[in-house]
Amino acid sequence: MGIGFSRSGKQNRRTRPTTHVASVSPSNAPPPRIPHTLGDLLQSSAQGRAGEINWGDKDNVNCYAWAADCAAPDGSKKPDPGEKSGSDARKDGRYDRAKLLAAAIADGMVRPTDLEENGIGSDEGDPPQPWPGYYLVALYISKNGADYHWYRQDPETGLWTHKPGPHGVRNYYGNFTVITDLASTDHDYGTANTNYEFVHYLFVPDGGIRIGAP
């Protein structure tokens, strides 16, 4: 399913196995460098250079597809969390924090726990170390419940990328500012519908999960 991450067996935390945004860029900002592969994009991140790559086998890929590493989601429209599993991510017509999280888990993502089975991953500034065989993603929701957004981490380098709406996969936000960590990233993309706040970190199995309309 799409571009896979390199694997890493490193574990700093004691754990055990168990879209659509609009980017705001001033006209006087320098254009991003154009890398060709995910490896090139991550190298650009390490060097502090903004970049973007094309990704996806269909036109309906979005930030959730990138987080799930599913380059060809089922169905013809952009996938929402819970569509594959039949879980509703909305409450009263708006996306809901708890329901979005539950829907993504129902689709196949995993809520992190430590060795004592305690839930972890609810602190934006303290991302959990992925279990072997998994990579880390982060879920955000707009403050008005109109939208959501996802970021995905490369487990080998710890660098973050995301796919804002119809754009390619990017390593930057706002004024071509390269993402270094999510806690210091500005998640306000310019409108009330794209002003995001953190929900939770989740683990995704290497190779991704199948998502989209059944």
Coordinates of C-alpha atoms in Angstrom, one line a residue, residues 33 100 124 203:
R33 CA 12.5 22.0 -3.3
L100 CA -12.8 9.9 15.3
E124 CA 1.3 16.1 22.0
F203 CA 0.3 3.1 15.8

